[in-house]
Structure formats: C-alpha cells, structure tokens
Coordinates of N, CA and C in Angstrom, one line a residue:
X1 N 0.9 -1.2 0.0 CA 0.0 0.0 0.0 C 0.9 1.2 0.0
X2 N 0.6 2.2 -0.8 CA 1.3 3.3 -1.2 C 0.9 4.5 -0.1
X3 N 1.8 4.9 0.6 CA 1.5 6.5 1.8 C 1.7 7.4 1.4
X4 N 0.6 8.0 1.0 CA 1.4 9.2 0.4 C 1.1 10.7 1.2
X5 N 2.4 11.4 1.7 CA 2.8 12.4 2.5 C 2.8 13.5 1.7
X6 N 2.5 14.2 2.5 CA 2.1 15.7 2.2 C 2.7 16.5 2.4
X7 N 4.1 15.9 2.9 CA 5.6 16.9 3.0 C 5.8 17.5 1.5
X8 N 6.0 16.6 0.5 CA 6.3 17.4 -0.7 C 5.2 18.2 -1.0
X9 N 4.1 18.3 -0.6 CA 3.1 19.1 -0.8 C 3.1 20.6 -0.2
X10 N 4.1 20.7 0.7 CA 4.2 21.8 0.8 C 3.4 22.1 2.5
X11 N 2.0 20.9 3.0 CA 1.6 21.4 4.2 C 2.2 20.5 5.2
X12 N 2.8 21.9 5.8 CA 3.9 21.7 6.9 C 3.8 22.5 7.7
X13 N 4.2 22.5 9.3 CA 4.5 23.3 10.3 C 4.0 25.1 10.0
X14 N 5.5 24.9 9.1 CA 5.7 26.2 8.6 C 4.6 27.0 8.0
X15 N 3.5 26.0 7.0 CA 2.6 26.4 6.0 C 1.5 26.5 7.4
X16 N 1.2 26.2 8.2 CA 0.0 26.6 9.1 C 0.5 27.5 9.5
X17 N 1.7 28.1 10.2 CA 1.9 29.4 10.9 C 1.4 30.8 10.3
X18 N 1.7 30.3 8.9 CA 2.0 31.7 8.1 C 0.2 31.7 7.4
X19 N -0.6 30.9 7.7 CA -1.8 30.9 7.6 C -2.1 32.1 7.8
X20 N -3.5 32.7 6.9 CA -3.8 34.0 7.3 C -4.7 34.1 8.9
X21 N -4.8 35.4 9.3 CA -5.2 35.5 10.9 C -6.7 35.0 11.0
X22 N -7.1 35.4 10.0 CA -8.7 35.6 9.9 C -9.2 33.7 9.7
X23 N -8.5 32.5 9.8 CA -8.0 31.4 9.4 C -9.4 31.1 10.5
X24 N -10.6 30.6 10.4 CA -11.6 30.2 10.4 C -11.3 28.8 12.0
X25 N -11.6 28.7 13.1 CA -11.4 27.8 14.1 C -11.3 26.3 13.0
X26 N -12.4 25.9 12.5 CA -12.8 24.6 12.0 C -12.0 24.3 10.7
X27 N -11.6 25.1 10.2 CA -10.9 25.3 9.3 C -9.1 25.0 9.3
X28 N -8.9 25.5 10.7 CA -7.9 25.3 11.1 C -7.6 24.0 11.8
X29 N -8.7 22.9 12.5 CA -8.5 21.9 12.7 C -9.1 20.9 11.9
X30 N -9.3 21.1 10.9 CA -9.6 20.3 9.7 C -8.2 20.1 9.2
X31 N -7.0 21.3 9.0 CA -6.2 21.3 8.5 C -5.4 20.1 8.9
X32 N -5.4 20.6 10.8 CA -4.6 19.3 11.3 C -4.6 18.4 11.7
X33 N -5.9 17.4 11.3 CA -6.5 16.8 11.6 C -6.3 15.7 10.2
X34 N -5.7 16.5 9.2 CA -5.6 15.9 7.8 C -4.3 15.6 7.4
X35 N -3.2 17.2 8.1 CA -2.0 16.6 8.5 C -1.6 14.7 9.4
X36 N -2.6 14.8 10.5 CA -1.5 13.5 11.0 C -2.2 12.7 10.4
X37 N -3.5 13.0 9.5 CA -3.7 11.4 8.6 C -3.4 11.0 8.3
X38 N -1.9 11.9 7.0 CA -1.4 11.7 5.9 C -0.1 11.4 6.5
X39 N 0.1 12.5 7.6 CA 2.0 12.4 8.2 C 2.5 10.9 7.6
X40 N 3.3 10.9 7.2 CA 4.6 9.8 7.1 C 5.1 9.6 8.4
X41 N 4.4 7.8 8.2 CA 4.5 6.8 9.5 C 5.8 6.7 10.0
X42 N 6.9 7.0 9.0 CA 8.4 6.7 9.0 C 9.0 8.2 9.5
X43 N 8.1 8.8 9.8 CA 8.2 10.6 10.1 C 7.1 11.0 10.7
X44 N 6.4 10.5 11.8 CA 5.2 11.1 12.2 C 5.6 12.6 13.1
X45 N 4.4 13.2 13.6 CA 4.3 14.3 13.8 C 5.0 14.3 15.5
X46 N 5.9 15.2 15.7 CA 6.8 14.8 17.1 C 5.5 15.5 18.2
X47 N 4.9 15.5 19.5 CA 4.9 16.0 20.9 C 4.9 17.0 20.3
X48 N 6.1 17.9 20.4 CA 6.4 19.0 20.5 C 5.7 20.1 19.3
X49 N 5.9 19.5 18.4 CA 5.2 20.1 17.3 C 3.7 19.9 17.0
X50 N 3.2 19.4 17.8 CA 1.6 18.8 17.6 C 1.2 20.2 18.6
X51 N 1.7 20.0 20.2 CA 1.4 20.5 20.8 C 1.7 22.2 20.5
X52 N 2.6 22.5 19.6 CA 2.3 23.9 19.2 C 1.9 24.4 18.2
X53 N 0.7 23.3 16.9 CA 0.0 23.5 16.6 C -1.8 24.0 17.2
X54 N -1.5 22.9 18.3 CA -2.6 23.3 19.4 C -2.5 24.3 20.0
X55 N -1.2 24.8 20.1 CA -1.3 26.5 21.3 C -1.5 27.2 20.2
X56 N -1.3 27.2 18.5 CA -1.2 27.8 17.9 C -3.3 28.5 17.6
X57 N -3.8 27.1 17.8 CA -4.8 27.3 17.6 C -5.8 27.5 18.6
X58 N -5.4 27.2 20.1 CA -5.7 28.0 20.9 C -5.7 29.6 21.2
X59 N -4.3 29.8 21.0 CA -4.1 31.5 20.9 C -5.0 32.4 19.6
X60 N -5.4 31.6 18.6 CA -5.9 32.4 17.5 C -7.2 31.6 17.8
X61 N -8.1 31.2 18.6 CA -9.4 31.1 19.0 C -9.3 32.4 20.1
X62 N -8.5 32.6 20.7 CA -8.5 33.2 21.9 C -8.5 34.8 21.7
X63 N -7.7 34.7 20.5 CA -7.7 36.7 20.1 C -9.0 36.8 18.8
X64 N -9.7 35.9 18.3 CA -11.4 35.9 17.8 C -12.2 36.4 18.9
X65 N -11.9 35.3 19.7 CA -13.2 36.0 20.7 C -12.7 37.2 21.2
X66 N -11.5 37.4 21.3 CA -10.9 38.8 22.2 C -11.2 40.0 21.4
X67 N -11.2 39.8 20.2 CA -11.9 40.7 19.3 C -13.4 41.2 19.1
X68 N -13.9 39.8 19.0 CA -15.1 39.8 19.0 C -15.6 40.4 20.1
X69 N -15.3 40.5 21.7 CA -15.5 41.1 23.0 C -15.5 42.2 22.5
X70 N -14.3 42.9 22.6 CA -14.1 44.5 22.5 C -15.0 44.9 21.2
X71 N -14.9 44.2 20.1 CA -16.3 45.3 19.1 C -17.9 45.0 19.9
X72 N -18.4 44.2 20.5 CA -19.6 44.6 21.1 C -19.0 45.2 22.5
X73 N -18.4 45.4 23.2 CA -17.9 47.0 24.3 C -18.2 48.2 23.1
X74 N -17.4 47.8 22.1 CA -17.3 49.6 21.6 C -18.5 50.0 21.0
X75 N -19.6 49.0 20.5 CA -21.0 48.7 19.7 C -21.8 49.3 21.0
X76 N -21.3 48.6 22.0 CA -22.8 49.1 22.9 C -22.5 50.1 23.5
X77 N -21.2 50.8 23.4 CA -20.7 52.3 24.5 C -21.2 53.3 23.0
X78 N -20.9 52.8 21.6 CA -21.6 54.3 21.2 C -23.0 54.4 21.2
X79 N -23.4 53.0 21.0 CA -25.2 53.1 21.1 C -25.1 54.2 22.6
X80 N -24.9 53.9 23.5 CA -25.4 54.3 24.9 C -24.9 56.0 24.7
X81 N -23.6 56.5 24.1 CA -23.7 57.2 23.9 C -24.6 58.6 23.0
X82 N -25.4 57.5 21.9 CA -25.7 58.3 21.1 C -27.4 58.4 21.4
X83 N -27.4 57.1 22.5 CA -29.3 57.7 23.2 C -28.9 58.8 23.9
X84 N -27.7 59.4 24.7 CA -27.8 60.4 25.7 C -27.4 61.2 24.6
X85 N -27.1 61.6 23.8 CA -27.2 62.7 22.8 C -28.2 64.1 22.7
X86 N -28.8 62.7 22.5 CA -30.5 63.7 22.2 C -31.3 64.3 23.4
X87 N -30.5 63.6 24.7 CA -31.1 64.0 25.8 C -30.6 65.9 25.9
X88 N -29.5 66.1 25.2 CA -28.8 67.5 25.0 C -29.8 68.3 24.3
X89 N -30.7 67.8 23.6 CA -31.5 69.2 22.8 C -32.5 70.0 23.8
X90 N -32.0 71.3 23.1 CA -32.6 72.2 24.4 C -31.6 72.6 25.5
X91 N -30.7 72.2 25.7 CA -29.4 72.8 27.1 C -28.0 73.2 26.5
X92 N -27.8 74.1 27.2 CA -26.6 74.8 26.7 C -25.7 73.8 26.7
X93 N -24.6 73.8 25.6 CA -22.7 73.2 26.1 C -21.9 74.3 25.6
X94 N -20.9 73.7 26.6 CA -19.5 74.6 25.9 C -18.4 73.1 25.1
X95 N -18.5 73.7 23.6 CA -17.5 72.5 23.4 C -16.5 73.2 22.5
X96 N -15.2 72.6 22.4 CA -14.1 72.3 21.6 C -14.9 73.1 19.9
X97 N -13.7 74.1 19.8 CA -14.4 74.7 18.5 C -13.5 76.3 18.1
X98 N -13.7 76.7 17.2 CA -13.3 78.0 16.7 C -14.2 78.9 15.7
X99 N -15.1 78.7 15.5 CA -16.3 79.1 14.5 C -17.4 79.9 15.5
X100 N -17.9 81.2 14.7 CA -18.9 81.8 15.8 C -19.1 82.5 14.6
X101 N -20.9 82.7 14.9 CA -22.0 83.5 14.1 C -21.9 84.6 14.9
X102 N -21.8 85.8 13.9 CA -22.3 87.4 14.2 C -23.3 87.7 13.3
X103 N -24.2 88.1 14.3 CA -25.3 89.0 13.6 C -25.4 90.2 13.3
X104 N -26.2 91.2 13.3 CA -26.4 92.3 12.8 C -25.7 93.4 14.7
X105 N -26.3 92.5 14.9 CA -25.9 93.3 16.5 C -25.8 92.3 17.3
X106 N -25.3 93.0 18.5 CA -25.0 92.3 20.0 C -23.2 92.1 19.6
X107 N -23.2 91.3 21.2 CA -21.6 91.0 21.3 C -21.4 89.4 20.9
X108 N -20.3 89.0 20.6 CA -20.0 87.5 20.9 C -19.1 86.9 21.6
X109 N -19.4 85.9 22.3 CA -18.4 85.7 23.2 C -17.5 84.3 22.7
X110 N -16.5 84.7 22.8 CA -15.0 84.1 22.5 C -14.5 83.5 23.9
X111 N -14.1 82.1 23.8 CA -13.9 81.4 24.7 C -12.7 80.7 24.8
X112 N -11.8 79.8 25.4 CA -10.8 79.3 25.5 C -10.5 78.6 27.1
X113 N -9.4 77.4 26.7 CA -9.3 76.9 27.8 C -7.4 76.7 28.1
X114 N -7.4 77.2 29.3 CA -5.7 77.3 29.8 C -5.4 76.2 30.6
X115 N -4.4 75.0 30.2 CA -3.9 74.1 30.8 C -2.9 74.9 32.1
X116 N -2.9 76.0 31.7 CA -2.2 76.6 33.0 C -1.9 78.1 33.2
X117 N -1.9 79.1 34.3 CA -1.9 80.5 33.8 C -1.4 81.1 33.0
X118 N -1.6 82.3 32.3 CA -1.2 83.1 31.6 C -0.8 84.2 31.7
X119 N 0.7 85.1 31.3 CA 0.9 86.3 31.1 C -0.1 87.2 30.3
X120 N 0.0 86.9 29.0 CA -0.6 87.2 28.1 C -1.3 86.3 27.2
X121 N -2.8 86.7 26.6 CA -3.6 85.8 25.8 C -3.7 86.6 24.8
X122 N -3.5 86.4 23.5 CA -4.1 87.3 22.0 C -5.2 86.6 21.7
X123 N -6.1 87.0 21.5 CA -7.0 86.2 20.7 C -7.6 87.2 19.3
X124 N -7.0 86.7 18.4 CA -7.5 87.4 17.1 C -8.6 86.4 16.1
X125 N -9.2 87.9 16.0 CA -10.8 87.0 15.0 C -10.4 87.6 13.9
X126 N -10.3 86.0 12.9 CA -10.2 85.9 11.6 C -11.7 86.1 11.0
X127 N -11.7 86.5 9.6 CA -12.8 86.4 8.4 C -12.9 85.2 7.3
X128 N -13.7 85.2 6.7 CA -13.8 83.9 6.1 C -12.4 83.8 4.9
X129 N -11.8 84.7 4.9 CA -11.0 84.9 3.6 C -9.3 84.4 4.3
X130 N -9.1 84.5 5.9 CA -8.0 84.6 6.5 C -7.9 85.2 7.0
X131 N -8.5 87.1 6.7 CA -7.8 88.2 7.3 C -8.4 88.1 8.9
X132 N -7.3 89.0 9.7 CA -7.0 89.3 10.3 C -8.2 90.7 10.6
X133 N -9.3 90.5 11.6 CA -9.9 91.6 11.3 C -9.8 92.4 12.7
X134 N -9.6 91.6 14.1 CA -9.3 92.2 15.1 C -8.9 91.5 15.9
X135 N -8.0 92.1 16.8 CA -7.0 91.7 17.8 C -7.7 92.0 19.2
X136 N -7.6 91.1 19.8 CA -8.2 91.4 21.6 C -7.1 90.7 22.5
X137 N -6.4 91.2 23.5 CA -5.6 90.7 23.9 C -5.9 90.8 26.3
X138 N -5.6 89.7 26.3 CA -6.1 89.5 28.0 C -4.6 89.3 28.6
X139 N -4.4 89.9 30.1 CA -3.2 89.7 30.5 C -3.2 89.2 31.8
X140 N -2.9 88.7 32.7 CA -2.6 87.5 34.1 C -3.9 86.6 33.7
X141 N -4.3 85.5 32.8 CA -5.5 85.0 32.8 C -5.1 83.6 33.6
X142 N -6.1 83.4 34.3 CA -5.8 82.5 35.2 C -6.4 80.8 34.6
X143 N -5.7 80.1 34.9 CA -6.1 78.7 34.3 C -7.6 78.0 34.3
X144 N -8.2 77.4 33.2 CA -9.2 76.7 32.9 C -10.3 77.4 32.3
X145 N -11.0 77.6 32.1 CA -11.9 78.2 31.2 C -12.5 79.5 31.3
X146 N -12.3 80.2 30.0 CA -12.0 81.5 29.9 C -12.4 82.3 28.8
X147 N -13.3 83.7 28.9 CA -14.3 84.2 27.6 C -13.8 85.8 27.4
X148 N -13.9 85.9 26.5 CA -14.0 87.8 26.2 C -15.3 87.8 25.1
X149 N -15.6 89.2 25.7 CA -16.3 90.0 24.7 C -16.4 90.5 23.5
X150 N -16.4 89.8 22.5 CA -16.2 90.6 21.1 C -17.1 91.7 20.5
X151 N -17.0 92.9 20.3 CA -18.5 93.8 20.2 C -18.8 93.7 18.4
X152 N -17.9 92.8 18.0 CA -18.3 92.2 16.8 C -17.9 93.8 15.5
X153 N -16.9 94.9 16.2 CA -16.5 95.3 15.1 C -14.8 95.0 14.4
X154 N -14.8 95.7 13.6 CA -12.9 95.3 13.2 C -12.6 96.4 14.0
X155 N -11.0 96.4 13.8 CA -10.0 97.5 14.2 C -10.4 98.7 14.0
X156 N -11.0 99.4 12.7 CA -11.2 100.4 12.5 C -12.6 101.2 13.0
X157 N -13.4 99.7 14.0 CA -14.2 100.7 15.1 C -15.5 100.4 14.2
X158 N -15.7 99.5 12.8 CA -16.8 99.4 12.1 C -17.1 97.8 12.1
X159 N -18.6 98.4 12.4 CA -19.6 97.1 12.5 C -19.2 95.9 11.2
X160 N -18.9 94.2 11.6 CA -18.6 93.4 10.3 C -19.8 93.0 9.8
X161 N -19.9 92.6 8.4 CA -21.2 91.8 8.6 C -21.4 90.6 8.9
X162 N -22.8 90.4 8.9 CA -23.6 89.2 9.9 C -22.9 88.1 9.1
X163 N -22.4 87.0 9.9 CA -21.4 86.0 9.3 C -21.3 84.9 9.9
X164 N -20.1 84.0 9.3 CA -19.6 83.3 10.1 C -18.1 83.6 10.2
X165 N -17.6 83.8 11.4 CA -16.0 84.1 11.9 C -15.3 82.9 12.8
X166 N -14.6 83.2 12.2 CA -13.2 82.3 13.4 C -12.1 82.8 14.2
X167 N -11.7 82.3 15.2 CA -11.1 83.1 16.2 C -9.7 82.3 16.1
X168 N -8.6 82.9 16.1 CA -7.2 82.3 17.3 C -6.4 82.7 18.3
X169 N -6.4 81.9 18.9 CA -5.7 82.6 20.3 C -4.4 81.9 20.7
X170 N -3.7 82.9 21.0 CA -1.9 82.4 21.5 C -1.7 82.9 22.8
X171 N -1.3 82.0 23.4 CA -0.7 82.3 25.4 C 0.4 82.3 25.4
X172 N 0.8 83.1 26.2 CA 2.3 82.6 27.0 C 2.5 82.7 28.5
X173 N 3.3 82.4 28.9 CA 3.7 82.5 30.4 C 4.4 83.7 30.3
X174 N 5.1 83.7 32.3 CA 5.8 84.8 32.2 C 7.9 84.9 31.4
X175 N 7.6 83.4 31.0 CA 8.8 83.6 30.4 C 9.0 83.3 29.1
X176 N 7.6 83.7 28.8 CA 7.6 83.9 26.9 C 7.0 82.7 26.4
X177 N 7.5 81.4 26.9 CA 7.0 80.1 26.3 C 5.5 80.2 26.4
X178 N 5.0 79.4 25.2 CA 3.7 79.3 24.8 C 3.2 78.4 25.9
X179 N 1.6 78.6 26.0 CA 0.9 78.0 26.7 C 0.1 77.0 26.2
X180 N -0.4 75.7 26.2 CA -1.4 75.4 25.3 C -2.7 75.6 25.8
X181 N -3.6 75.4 24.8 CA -4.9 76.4 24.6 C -5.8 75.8 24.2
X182 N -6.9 75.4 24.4 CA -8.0 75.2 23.7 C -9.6 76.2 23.5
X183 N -9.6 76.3 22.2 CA -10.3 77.3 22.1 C -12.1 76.4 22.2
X184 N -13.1 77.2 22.7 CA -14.3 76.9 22.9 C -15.3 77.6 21.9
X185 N -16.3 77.0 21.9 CA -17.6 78.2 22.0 C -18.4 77.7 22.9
X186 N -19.6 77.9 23.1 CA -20.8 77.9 23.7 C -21.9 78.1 22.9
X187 N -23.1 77.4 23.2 CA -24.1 77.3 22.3 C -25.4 76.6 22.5
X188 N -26.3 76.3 21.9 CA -27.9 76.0 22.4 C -27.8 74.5 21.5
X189 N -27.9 73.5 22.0 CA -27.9 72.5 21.5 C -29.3 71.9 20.4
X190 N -29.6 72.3 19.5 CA -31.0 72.7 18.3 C -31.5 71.3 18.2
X191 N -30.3 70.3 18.0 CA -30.7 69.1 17.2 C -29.7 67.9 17.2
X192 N -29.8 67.1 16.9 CA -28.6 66.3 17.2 C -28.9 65.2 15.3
X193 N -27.9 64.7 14.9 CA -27.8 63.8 13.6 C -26.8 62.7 13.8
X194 N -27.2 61.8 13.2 CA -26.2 61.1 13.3 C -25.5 60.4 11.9
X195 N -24.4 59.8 12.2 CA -23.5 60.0 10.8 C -22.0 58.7 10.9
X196 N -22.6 58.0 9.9 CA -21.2 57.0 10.5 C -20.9 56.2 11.8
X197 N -22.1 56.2 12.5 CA -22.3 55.8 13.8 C -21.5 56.6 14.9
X198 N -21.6 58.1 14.3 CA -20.8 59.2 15.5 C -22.4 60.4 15.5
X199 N -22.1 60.5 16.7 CA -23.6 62.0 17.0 C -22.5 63.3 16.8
X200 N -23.8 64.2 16.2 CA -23.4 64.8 15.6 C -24.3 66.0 16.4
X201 N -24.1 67.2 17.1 CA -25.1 68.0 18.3 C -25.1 69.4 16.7
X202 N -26.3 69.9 16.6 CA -25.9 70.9 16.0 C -26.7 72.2 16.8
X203 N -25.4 73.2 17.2 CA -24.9 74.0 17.5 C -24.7 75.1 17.1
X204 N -25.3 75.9 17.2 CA -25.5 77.7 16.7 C -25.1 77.7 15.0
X205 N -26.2 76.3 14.6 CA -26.1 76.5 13.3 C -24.6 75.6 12.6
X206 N -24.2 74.7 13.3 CA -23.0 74.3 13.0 C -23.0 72.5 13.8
X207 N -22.4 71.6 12.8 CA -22.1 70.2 13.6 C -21.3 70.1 14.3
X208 N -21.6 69.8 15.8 CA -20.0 69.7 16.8 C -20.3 68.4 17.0
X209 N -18.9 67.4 17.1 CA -18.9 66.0 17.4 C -19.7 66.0 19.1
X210 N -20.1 64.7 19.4 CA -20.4 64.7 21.0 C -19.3 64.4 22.0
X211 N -17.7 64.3 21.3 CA -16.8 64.1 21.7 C -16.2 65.6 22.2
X212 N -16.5 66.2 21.4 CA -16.1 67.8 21.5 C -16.2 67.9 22.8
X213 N -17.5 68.0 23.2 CA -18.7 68.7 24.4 C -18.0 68.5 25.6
X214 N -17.4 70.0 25.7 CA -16.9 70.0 27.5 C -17.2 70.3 28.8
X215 N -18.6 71.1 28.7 CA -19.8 71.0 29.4 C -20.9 71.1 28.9
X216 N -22.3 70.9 30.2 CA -23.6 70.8 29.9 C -24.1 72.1 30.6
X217 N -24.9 72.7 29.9 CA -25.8 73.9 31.0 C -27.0 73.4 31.2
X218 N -27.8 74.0 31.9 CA -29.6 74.4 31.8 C -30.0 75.0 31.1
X219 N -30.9 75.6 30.5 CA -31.1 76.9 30.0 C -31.7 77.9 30.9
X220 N -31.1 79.0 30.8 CA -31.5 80.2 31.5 C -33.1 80.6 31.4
X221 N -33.4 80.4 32.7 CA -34.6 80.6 33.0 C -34.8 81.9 32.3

C-alpha cells in the first residue's frame, strides 16, 4: 500500500503558521487533523510540534473572541452614547471649537481653555478669507476656562457683517513660552444627527462632534 505524505506538498508546520489571521477555528482543525492522517508513519508528527499546533490554535481562537468582546464593548458604549445625545436638545454646552456667528448686532463671546496660567492671551478673530480683522488681547488670565467680549467690530471701530467668523488665540507664560490652549464656544444645542455611527449636536447652526462637548448647562430661566 502506497502512503502518500504531504511533505512534498508543501503542508507543513511552517505552512499553518503563516496561515492568514482571519483562518476560520474549524478550518484550522480540519487542516490538522488531515496533516496527522497523511503524516509519514516513518516521520510522524513529534509531541512537541503537535502541541504547538494546538497552542497555535488556541491562541488564534483566543484573540477571535478577544476581538469579538471589545467590538460589542465599543458597539454598545456608542449606542449608549448616542441615546444620551438627544437627551442635549434644548441645554446649553461649551465645546471644543473656533467658529462663531455674528449678527447684525449684540456681542460675541469668544472662549478658550488654559492648561495653566497666563501672562498674556491674543486672541485674534479671523474672516472667512483669512484676514486678520481684530485683535483682543487678555493679561494674568488664570487657568481653565475662559471668555472675552467681542463687540463684533474690526480694528477700524466698524460694525462686520452678519457671518460666520473664526477666532485664534496664543498664550504665553511669564517667560515667553507658549501655553497650550484650547479654544471653545458655547451654544444652544438645536438638534442632534447622526453620521457614520458618530452624534453629531448641532450648535449655533453648525455640527459639533459629541466628543467635543466640554460641558452641559440648563437653560436660562
């Protein structure tokens, strides 16, 4: 009776390792299950190498499910996230941002956050083009969350028009080095969307992630 091995075939040790990851449980013990049928009696399969087929196939059942765990954690933490979403319509936040609507009148308030105090803060509001339309500058500002008044004209003392504007702001300490910054707005939470399985809050007319959102208000009685 003729044995015929599957060494010259190529499936060997080496050919299951390099197996792709995605390599199906049953699939993978079909494989070796076919190896020791065929192994050559005069070369059978040693202990040592059986058994690290088996850790081989233990460890890649073991990071399936480990996988599989963490995508339903991260499946059910955005769901949970994106039902409290909507609980936001109607309450003020302050979130992560640099975009602010001016109208015809009133002030706007320009916001920012100091990982630690300040000598000096610039905060200059840009136009939709880039320019540079006015400079506001704050001096000993003390750390963590922090607003100016913008009366919403340029340098030259004249009203801009009703828009959308962007602001940037630069810190430093008392020995010149920069401070980091994060700039804010604030705003009335209108609506919430959702997009790609991320919430999406929309805010004074504009989409802020729900990751942004660095506080919650009430609304003012």
């Amino acid at each position: 009776m003729e044995i015929t091995s599957l060494a010259g075939a190529g499936l060997n040790t080496t050919t299951l390792r390099q197996t792709d990851d995605t390599l199906g449980k049953d699939t993978f013990l079909q494989l070796l299950i076919t190896q020791m049928r065929y192994q050559d009696p005069l070369s059978p399969m040693e202990n040592e190498a059986f058994l690290a087929q088996l850790a081989q196939f233990s460890s890649l059942e073991q990071m399936q499910q480990l996988n599989e765990s963490f995508q339903s954690v991260i499946d059910f933490s955005q769901s949970q996230a994106n039902s409290g979403a909507t609980s936001l319509i109607g309450k003020h936040v302050r979130a992560a941002g640099e975009h602010v609507e001016v109208g015809a009148e009133g002030n706007v308030e320009l916001g920012y956050f100091l990982s630690q105090p300040a000598q000096a803060v610039e905060i200059r509001v840009v136009d939709e083009s880039g320019a540079t339309i006015k400079t506001l500058v704050q001096n000993d500002v003390d750390s963590g969350s922090n607003t100016i008044e913008w009366d919403g004209r340029d340098a030259g003392g004249s009203r801009v028009p009703a828009g959308t504007y962007s602001f940037e702001v630069t810190a430093t300490d008392t020995t010149g080095q920069e401070v980091p910054v994060t700039r804010t707005v604030t705003g009335l939470v209108e609506g919430v969307t959702f997009r790609s399985g991320q919430a999406l809050l929309l805010v004074n007319g504009r989409e802020v992630p729900l990751s942004d959102v660095l506080d919650v208000y009430l609304p003012e009685e």
